[in-house]
XYZ file of C-alpha atoms in Angstrom:
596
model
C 31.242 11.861 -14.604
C 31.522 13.896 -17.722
C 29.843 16.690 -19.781
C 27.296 16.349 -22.951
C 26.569 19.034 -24.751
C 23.131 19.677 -25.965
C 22.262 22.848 -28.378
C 23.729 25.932 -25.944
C 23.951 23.843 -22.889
C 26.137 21.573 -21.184
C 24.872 18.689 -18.971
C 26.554 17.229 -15.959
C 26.042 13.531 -16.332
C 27.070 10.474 -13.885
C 27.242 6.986 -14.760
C 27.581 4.140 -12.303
C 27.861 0.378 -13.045
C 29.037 -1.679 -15.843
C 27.978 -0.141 -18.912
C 27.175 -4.058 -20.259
C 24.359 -3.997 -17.990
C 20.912 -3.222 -18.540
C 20.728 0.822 -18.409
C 18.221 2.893 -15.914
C 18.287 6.853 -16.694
C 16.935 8.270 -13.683
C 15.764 12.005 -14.210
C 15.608 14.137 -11.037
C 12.649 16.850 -10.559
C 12.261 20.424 -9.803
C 14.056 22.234 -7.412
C 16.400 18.810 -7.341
C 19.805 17.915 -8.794
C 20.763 13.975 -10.225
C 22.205 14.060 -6.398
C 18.444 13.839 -5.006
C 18.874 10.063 -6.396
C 22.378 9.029 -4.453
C 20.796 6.719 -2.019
C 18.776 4.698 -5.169
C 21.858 5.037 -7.508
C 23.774 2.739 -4.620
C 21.410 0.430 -4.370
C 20.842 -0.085 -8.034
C 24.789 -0.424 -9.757
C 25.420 -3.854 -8.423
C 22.833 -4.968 -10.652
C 22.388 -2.380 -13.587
C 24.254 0.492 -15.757
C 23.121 3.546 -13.629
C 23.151 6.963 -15.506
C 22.070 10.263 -13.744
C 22.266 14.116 -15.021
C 21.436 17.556 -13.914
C 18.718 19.034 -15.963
C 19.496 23.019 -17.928
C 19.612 25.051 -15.064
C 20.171 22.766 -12.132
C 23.164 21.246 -10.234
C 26.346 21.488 -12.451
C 24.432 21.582 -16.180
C 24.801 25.091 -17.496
C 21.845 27.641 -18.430
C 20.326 28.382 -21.590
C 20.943 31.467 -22.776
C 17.478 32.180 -22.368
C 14.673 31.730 -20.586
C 12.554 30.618 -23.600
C 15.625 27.452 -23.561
C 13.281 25.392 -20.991
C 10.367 24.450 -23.134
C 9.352 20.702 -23.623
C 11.153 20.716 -26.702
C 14.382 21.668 -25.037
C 14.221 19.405 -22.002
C 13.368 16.427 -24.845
C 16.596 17.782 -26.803
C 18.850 17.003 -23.733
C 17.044 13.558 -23.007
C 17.717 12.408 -26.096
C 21.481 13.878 -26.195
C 22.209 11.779 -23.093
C 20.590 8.968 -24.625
C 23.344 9.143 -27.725
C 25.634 9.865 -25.137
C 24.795 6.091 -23.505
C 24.347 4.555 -26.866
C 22.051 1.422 -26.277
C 19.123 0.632 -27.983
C 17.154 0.901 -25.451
C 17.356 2.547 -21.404
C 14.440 2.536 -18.951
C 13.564 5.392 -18.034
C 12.818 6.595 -14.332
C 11.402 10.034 -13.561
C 10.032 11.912 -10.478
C 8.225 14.874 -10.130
C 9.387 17.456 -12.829
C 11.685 14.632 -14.125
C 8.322 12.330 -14.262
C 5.864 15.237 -16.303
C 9.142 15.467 -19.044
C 9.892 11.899 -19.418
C 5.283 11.323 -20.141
C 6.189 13.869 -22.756
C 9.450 12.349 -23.933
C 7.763 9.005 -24.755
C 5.670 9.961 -26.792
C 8.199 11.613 -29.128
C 9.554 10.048 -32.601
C 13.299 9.370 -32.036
C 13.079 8.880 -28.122
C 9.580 6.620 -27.887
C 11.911 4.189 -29.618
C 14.911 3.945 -27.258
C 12.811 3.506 -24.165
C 11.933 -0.202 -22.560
C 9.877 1.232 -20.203
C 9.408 4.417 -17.965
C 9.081 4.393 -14.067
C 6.629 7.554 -12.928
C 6.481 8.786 -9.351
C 5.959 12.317 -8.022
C 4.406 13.985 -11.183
C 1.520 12.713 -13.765
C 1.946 13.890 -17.912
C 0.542 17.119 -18.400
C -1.425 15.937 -21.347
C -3.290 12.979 -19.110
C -3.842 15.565 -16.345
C -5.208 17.564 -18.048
C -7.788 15.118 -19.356
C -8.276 13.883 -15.528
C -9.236 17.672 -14.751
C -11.921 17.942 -17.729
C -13.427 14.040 -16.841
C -12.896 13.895 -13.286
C -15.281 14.007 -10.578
C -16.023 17.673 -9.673
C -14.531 16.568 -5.780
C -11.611 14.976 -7.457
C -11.305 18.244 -9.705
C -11.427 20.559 -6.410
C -9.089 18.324 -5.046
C -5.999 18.198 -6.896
C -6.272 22.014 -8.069
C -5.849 22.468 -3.906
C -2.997 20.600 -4.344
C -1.931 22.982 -6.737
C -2.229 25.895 -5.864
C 1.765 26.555 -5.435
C 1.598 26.714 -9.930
C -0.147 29.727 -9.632
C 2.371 31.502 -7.181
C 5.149 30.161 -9.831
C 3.921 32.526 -12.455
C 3.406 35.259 -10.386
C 6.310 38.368 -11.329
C 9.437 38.651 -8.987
C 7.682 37.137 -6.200
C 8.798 33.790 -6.228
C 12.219 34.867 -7.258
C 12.590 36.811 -4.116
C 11.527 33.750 -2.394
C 13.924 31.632 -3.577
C 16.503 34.553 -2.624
C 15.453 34.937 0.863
C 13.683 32.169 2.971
C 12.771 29.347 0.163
C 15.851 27.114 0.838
C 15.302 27.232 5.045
C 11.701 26.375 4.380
C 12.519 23.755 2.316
C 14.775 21.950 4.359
C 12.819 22.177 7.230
C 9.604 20.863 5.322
C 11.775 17.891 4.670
C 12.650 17.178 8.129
C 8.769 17.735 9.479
C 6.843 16.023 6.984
C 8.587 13.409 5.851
C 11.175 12.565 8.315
C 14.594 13.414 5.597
C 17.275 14.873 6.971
C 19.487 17.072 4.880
C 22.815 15.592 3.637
C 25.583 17.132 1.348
C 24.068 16.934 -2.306
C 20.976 17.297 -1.277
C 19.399 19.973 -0.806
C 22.360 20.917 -3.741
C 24.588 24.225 -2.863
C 22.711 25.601 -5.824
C 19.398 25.300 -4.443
C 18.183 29.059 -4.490
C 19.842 29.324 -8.312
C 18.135 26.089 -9.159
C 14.804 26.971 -7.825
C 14.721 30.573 -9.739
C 16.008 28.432 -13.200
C 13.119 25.961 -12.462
C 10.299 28.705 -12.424
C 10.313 28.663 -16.202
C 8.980 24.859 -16.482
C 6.171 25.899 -14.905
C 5.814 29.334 -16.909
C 6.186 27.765 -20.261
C 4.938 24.481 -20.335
C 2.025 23.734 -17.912
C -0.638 25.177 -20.949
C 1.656 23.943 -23.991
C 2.077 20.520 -22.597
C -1.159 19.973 -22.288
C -1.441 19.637 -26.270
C -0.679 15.693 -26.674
C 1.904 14.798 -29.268
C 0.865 11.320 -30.246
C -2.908 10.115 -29.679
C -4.784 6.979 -30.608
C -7.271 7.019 -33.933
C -9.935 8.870 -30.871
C -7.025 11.826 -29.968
C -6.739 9.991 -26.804
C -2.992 10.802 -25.014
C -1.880 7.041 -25.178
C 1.817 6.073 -24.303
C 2.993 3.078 -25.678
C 5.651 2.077 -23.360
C 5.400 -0.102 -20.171
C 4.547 2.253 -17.714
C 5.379 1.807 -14.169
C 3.533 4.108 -11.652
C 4.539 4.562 -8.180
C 2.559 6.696 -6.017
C 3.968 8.195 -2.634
C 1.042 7.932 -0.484
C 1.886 11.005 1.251
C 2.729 13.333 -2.125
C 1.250 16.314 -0.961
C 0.725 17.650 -4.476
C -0.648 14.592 -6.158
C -3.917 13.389 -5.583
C -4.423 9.131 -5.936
C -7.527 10.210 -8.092
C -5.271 11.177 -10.039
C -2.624 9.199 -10.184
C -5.421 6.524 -10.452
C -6.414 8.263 -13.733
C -2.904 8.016 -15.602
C -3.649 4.202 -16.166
C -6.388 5.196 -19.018
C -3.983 6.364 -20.893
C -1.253 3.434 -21.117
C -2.363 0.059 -21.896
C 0.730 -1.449 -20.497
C 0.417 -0.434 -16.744
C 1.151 -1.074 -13.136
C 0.177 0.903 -10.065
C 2.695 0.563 -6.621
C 2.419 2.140 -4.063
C 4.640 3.747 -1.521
C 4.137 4.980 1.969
C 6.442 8.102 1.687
C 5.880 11.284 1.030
C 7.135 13.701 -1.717
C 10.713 12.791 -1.536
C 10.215 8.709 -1.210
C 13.747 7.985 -3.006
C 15.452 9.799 -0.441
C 12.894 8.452 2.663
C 12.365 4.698 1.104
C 15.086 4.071 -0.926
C 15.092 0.416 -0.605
C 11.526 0.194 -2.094
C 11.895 2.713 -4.682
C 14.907 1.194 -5.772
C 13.020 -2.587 -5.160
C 10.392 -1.550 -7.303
C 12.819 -0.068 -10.467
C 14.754 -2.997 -10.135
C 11.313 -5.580 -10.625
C 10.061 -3.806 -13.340
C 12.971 -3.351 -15.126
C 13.806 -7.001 -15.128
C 10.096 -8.358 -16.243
C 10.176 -6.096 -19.145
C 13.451 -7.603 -19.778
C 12.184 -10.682 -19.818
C 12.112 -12.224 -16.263
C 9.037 -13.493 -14.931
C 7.222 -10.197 -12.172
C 7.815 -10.459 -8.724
C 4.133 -11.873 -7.064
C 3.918 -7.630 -6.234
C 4.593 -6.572 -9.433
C 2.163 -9.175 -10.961
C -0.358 -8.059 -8.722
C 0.209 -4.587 -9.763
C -0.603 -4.823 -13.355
C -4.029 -2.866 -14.099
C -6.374 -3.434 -17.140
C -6.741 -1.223 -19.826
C -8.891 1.428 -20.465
C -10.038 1.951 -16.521
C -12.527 4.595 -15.550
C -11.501 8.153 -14.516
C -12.859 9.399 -11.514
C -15.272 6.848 -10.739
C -15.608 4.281 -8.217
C -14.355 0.792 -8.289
C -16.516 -1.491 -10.825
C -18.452 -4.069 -8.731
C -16.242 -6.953 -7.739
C -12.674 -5.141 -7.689
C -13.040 -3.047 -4.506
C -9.606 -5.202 -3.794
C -8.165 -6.462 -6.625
C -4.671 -6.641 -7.025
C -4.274 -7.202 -3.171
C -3.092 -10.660 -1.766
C -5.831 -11.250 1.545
C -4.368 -13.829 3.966
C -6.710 -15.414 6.138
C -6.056 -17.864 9.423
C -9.203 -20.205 10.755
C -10.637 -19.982 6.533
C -12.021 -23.552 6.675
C -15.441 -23.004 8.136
C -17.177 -20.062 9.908
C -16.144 -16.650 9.802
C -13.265 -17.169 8.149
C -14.541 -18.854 5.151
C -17.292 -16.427 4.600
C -14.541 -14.048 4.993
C -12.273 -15.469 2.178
C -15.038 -15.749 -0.324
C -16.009 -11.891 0.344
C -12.753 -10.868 -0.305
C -11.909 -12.818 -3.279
C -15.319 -11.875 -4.729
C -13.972 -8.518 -4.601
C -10.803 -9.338 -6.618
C -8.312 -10.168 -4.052
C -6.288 -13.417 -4.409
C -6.757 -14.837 -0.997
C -4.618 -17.511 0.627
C -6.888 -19.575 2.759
C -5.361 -20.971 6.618
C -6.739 -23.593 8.966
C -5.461 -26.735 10.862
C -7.448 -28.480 8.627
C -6.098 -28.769 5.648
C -9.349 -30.852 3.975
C -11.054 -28.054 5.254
C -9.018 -25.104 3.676
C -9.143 -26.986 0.337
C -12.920 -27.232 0.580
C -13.086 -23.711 1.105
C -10.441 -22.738 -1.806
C -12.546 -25.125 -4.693
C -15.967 -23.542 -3.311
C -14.121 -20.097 -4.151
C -13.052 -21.464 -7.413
C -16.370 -23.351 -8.458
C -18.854 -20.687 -7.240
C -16.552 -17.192 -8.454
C -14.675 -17.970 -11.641
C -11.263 -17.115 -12.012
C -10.490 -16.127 -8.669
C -7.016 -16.852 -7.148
C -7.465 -18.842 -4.332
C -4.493 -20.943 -2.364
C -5.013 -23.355 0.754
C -2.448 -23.914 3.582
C -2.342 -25.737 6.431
C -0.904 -23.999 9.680
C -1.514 -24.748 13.498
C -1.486 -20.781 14.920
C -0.330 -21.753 18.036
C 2.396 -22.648 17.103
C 5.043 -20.672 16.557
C 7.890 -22.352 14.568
C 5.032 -23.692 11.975
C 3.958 -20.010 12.404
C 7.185 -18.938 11.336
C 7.374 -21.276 8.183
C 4.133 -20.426 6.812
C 4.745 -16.806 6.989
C 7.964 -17.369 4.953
C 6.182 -19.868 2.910
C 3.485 -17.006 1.791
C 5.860 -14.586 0.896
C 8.061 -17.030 -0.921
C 4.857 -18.129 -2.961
C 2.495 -15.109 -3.112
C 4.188 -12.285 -1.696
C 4.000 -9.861 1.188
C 0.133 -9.794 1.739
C -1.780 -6.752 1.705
C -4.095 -7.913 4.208
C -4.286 -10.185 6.841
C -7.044 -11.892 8.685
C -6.334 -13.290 12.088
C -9.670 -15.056 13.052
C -8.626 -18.558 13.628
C -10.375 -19.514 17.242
C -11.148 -21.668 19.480
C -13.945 -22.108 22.855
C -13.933 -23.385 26.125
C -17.332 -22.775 27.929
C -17.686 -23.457 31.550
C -16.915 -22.170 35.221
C -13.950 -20.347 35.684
C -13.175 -23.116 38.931
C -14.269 -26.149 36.489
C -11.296 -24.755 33.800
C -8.504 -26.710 34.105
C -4.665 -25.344 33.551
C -4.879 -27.198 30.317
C -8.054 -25.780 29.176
C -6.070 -22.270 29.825
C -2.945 -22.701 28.224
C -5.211 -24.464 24.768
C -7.491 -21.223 24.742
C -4.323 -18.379 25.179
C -2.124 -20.505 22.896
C -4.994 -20.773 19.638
C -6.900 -17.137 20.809
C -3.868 -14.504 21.794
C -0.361 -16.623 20.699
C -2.308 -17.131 17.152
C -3.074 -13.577 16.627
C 0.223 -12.664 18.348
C 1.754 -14.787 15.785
C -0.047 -13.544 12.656
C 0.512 -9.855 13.587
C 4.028 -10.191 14.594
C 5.122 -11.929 11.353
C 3.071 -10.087 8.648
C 3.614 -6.775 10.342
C 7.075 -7.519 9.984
C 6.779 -8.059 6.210
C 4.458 -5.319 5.625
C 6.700 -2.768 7.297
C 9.735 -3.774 5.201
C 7.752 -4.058 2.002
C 7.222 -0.446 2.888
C 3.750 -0.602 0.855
C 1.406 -0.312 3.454
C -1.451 -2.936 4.261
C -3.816 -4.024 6.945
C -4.205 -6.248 9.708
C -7.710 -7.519 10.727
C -8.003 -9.731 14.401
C -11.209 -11.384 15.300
C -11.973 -10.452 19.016
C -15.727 -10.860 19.876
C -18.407 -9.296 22.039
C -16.750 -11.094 25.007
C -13.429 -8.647 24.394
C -15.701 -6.140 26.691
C -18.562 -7.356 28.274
C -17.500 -10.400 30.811
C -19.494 -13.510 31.264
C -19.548 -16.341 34.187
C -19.678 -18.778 31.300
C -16.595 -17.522 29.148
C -14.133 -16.697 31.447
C -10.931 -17.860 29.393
C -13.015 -17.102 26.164
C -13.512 -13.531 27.150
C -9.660 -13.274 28.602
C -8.293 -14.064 25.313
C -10.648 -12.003 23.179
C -10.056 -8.701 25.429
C -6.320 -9.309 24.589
C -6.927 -9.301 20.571
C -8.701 -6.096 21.309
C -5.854 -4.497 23.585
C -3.273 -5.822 21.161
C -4.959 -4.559 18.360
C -4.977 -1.171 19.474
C -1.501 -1.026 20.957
C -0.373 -2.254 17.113
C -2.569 -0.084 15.311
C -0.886 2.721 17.140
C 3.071 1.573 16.544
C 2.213 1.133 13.111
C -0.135 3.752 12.044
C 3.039 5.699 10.473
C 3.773 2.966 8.052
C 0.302 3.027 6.706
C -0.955 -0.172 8.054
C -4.040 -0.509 9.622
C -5.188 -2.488 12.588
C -9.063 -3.853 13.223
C -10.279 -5.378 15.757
C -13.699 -7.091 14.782
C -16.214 -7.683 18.042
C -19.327 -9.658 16.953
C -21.783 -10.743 18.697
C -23.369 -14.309 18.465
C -23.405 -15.501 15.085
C -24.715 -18.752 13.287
C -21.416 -20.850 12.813
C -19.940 -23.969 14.055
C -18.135 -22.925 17.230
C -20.656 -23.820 19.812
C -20.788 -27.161 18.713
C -17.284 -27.700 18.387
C -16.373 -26.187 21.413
C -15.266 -27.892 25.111
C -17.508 -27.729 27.422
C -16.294 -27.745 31.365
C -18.534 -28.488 34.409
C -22.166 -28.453 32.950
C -22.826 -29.489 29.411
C -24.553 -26.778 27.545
C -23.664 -28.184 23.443
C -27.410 -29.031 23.085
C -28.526 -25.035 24.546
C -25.634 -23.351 22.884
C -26.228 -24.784 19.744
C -30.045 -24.272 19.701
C -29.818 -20.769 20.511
C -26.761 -19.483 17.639
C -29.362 -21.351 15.369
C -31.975 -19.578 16.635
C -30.067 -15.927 16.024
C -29.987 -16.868 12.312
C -27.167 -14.022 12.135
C -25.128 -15.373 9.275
C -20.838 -15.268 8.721
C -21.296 -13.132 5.753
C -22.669 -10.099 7.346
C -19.339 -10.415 9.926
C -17.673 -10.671 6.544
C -19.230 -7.691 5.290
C -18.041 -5.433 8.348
C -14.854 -6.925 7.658
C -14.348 -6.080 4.410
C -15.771 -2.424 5.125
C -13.392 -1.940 8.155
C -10.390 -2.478 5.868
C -11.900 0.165 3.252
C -12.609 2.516 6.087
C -9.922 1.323 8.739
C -11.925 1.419 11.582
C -10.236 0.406 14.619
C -12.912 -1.029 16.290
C -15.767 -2.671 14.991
C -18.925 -4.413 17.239
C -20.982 -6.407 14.865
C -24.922 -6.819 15.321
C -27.176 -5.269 17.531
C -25.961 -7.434 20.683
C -22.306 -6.279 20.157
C -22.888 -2.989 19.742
C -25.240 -3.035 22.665
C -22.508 -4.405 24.764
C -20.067 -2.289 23.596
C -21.596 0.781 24.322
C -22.785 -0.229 27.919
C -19.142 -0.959 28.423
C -18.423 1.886 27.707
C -21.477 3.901 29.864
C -21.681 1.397 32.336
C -19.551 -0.932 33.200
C -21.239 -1.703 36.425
C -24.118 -2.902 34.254
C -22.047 -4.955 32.489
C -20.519 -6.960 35.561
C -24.104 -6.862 36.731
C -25.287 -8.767 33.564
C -21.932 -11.358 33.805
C -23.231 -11.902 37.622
C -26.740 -13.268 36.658
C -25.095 -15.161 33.541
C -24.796 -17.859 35.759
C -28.221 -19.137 36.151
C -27.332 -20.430 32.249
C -25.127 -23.130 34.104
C -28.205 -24.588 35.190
C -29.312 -25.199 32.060
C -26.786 -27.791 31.156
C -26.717 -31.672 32.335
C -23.884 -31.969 34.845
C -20.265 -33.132 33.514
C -17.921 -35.187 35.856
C -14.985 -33.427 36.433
C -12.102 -33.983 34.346
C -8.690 -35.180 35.432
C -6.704 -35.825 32.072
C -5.209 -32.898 29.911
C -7.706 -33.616 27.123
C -8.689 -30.124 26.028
């Protein structure tokens, strides 16, 4: 640790790692100290040249002798003192919140632009591109980050904030920490100089939010461009940053990539791992290494709308969509949706012919989409286990996974043999057991969020004499999906369970039938329905965007699922005279092998 000066001030600076190594300057935010980055710092020096420092005013760093010493110009001043200070060519940069609007403004500047590989942004957007956001943005949008806001306005309010900051500020803010995001306080953070800290702070806000807003270095159209790689991560659960318009800063760098975090304000003390994860990636591909299959997937076109909705066919790009069962059916018609939407989808079924069929259809038919085929057996669990590690070795955590790899056995419950049981509960509830115990595991490590989507089926709540083990199995997707969606709701993932109703696909005539043969009726009548995979891939796609928890498909499953729901009786009524469709079939001789 040791001091720089800079004009009338002297900053506390800390350096961690072998100064040979590639530098990251991580710049703490308002009312925070270089402390608030401790956890991140540790997690980053075995690999890189760490340097932290307390900003005028804050931590150990002295204060200006006056108040007018916090302007833009001033906080640039010490950036670029510490930069001499490190003296290499180049540092990336890494800023959050306060630390994050400074370091926009920084990079854009003559003499510091230069000496930056790249800048990391989470917590806080550049004035100058916010303030383009609130003249373009949707009027909604508008409303809703000046909500977000509103604590700006108290900051230039006389005295008032002052005494704040004298009195209960510092108990409010720790317990605001603990509440809503889970961070308990440790020494160095909140800093012993909180209250002083906070009161220094107040004169960012007070001299800056309308002067910043005038861009330094625009395009030939006076557009606030940044010419540096620019990393943004968003805390999903900043309560002063909207995504609109976090969304928005990508407009304004052509060199861009959008992460996300499930965290709130404070995400390098809550997540440091993926914080740090995320520094670390993009700091090595602008270095030179090839991006991580996240970081790839993060990088965002040029020139992207503000305040606008999705252009048609990238509703879900940049996410990786893994789906089980893709060769045929619903799951194919699933894994064309999604990549038609942008999504690079890795496409799952036993049969491998069959998943490769379905990945060149994707490739032929869409153009350019990123399409994969694997072959897996979901029931069971060691190959399971390899192609879970196989997909994140290859593609990366997915973002969203499909579990809708199936299987039937129609019949009498007394024709069902023990065979006929253990097949159906082995491909229907161990597959989806599998899928969502593996990729929730990666998901809730990534710490990025994502969703999980498990095929269940009309039969999940209205019982049938003809589908006994069918029915068992799908009522345990359902049951697990909502017993997962609730363990794992507070790591932003999402849980579906899709219920449709009879739709035109393969499965009755690929199915077993026990006791009386009904292939020839069964068929006939999911031809007849004419209801078509893509519209289950449809609701699919829109219970992701809206994650619904459960979703009946066609007028049959949502007819059954709300007489479940009002009548149950009724239902077991209906299941009673289901019967009389085991007439319909020619008579099967009773089977004594294990032949499923």
């Amino acid at each position: 640790m040791r001091w720089v000066e800079s004009g009338d001030v002297r900053l506390w600076l800390a350096e961690e790692g072998d100064p040979a190594r590639p530098t990251i300057l991580l710049v703490h935010g308002y009312p925070d100290t270089h402390r608030v980055w401790d956890e991140v710092a540790g997690l980053l020096r075995d690999r890189f040249h760490v340097v932290r420092y307390d900003v005028r005013g804050a931590g150990r760093s002295t204060e200006p002798a006056h108040h007018a010493g916090y302007t833009f110009d001033h906080l640039a001043g010490d950036l670029s003192a510490v930069l001499d200070a490190i003296g290499k060519p180049a540092v990336h940069l890494v800023g959050h919140d306060w630390g994050s609007l400074q370091c926009w403004d920084a990079v854009t500047r003559p003499g510091i632009r230069e000496r930056v590989a790249s800048l990391t942004s989470f917590g806080g957007p550049g004035l100058a591109q916010a303030h383009r956001f609130m003249r373009e943005g949707s009027r909604g949008e508008v409303a809703g980050q000046r909500a977000r806001s509103w604590y700006i306005g108290v900051f230039h309010a006389p005295l008032l904030p002052e005494t704040a900051w004298r009195t209960f500020m510092p108990a409010m803010l720790e317990r605001s920490m603990r509440v809503r995001e889970g961070i308990e306080p440790r020494p160095g953070h909140p800093a012993d100089t909180l209250a002083r800290d906070g009161i220094n702070g107040l004169w960012m806000y007070r001299l800056n939010m309308s002067a910043g807003l005038r861009p330094r270095h625009t395009d030939e159209r006076g557009d606030p461009v940044v010419d540096v790689p620019v990393q943004l991560i968003e805390a999903t659960r900043d309560p002063f940053v909207s995504p609109a318009l976090l969304a928005s800063l990508g407009r304004w760098a052509p060199r861009f990539w959008h992460r996300r975090v499930v965290a709130g304000h404070w995400a390098q003390r809550s997540r440091p791992d993926v914080v740090a994860r995320m520094i670390a990636e993009f700091a090595d591909h602008v270095d030179g290494a090839e991006p991580s299959p996240g970081l790839r997937r993060a990088r965002r076109a040029p020139g992207a709308s503000v305040g606008r909705a999705p252009e048609p066919g990238t509703a879900f790009e940049g996410k990786l969509v893994v789906v089980t069962g893709a060769g045929s059916g619903i799951g194919r018609a699933t894994a064309r949706a999604f990549a038609a939407h942008g999504a690079e989808v890795v496409c799952a079924d036993i049969d491998e012919a069959a998943a490769v069929r379905t990945v060149e259809g994707i490739v032929k038919d869409l153009g350019g989409c990123a399409a994969h085929a694997e072959q897996v057996d979901v029931a069971d669990a060691a190959r399971m286990e390899d192609f879970a590690h196989r997909v994140r070795a290859e593609y990366g955590v997915p973002d969203i996974v499909v579990n809708n790899a199936g299987t039937l056995v129609a019949g009498a419950f007394l024709d069902h043999s023990v065979e006929d049981w253990r097949w159906m509960i082995d491909v229907n509830l161990w597959g989806v057991i599998h899928g969502c115990r593996l990729f929730a595991a990666q998901m809730v490590e990534r710490g990025e969020g994502g969703h999980i989507v498990n095929i269940a089926s009309l039969a999940a709540f209205t019982p049938s004499a003809l589908l006994p083990a069918y029915s068992t199995t799908k009522a345990g997707v359902k049951m697990l999906s909502d017993c997962l969606r609730a363990e794992v709701a507070g790591q932003g993932i999402g849980v579906s369970a899709i219920c449709p109703g009879f739709v035109s696909t393969g499965i009755a005539r690929h199915a077993t039938y026990v006791g009386a043969d009904l292939r020839e009726v069964s068929v006939a009548a999911l031809e007849r329905r004419g209801y078509p995979p893509e519209r289950v891939a449809a609701h699919i796609l829109r219970a992701v965007h809206r994650d619904q928890a459960v979703v009946p498909v066609n007028a049959e499953g949502k007819l059954g699922y709300a007489m479940s729901r009002l009548s149950p009786g009724a239902t077991r009524g209906m299941a009673r005279l289901s019967k009389a469709a085991l007439r319909l079939g020619r008579p099967r001789p009773r089977r004594t092998g294990a032949e499923p």
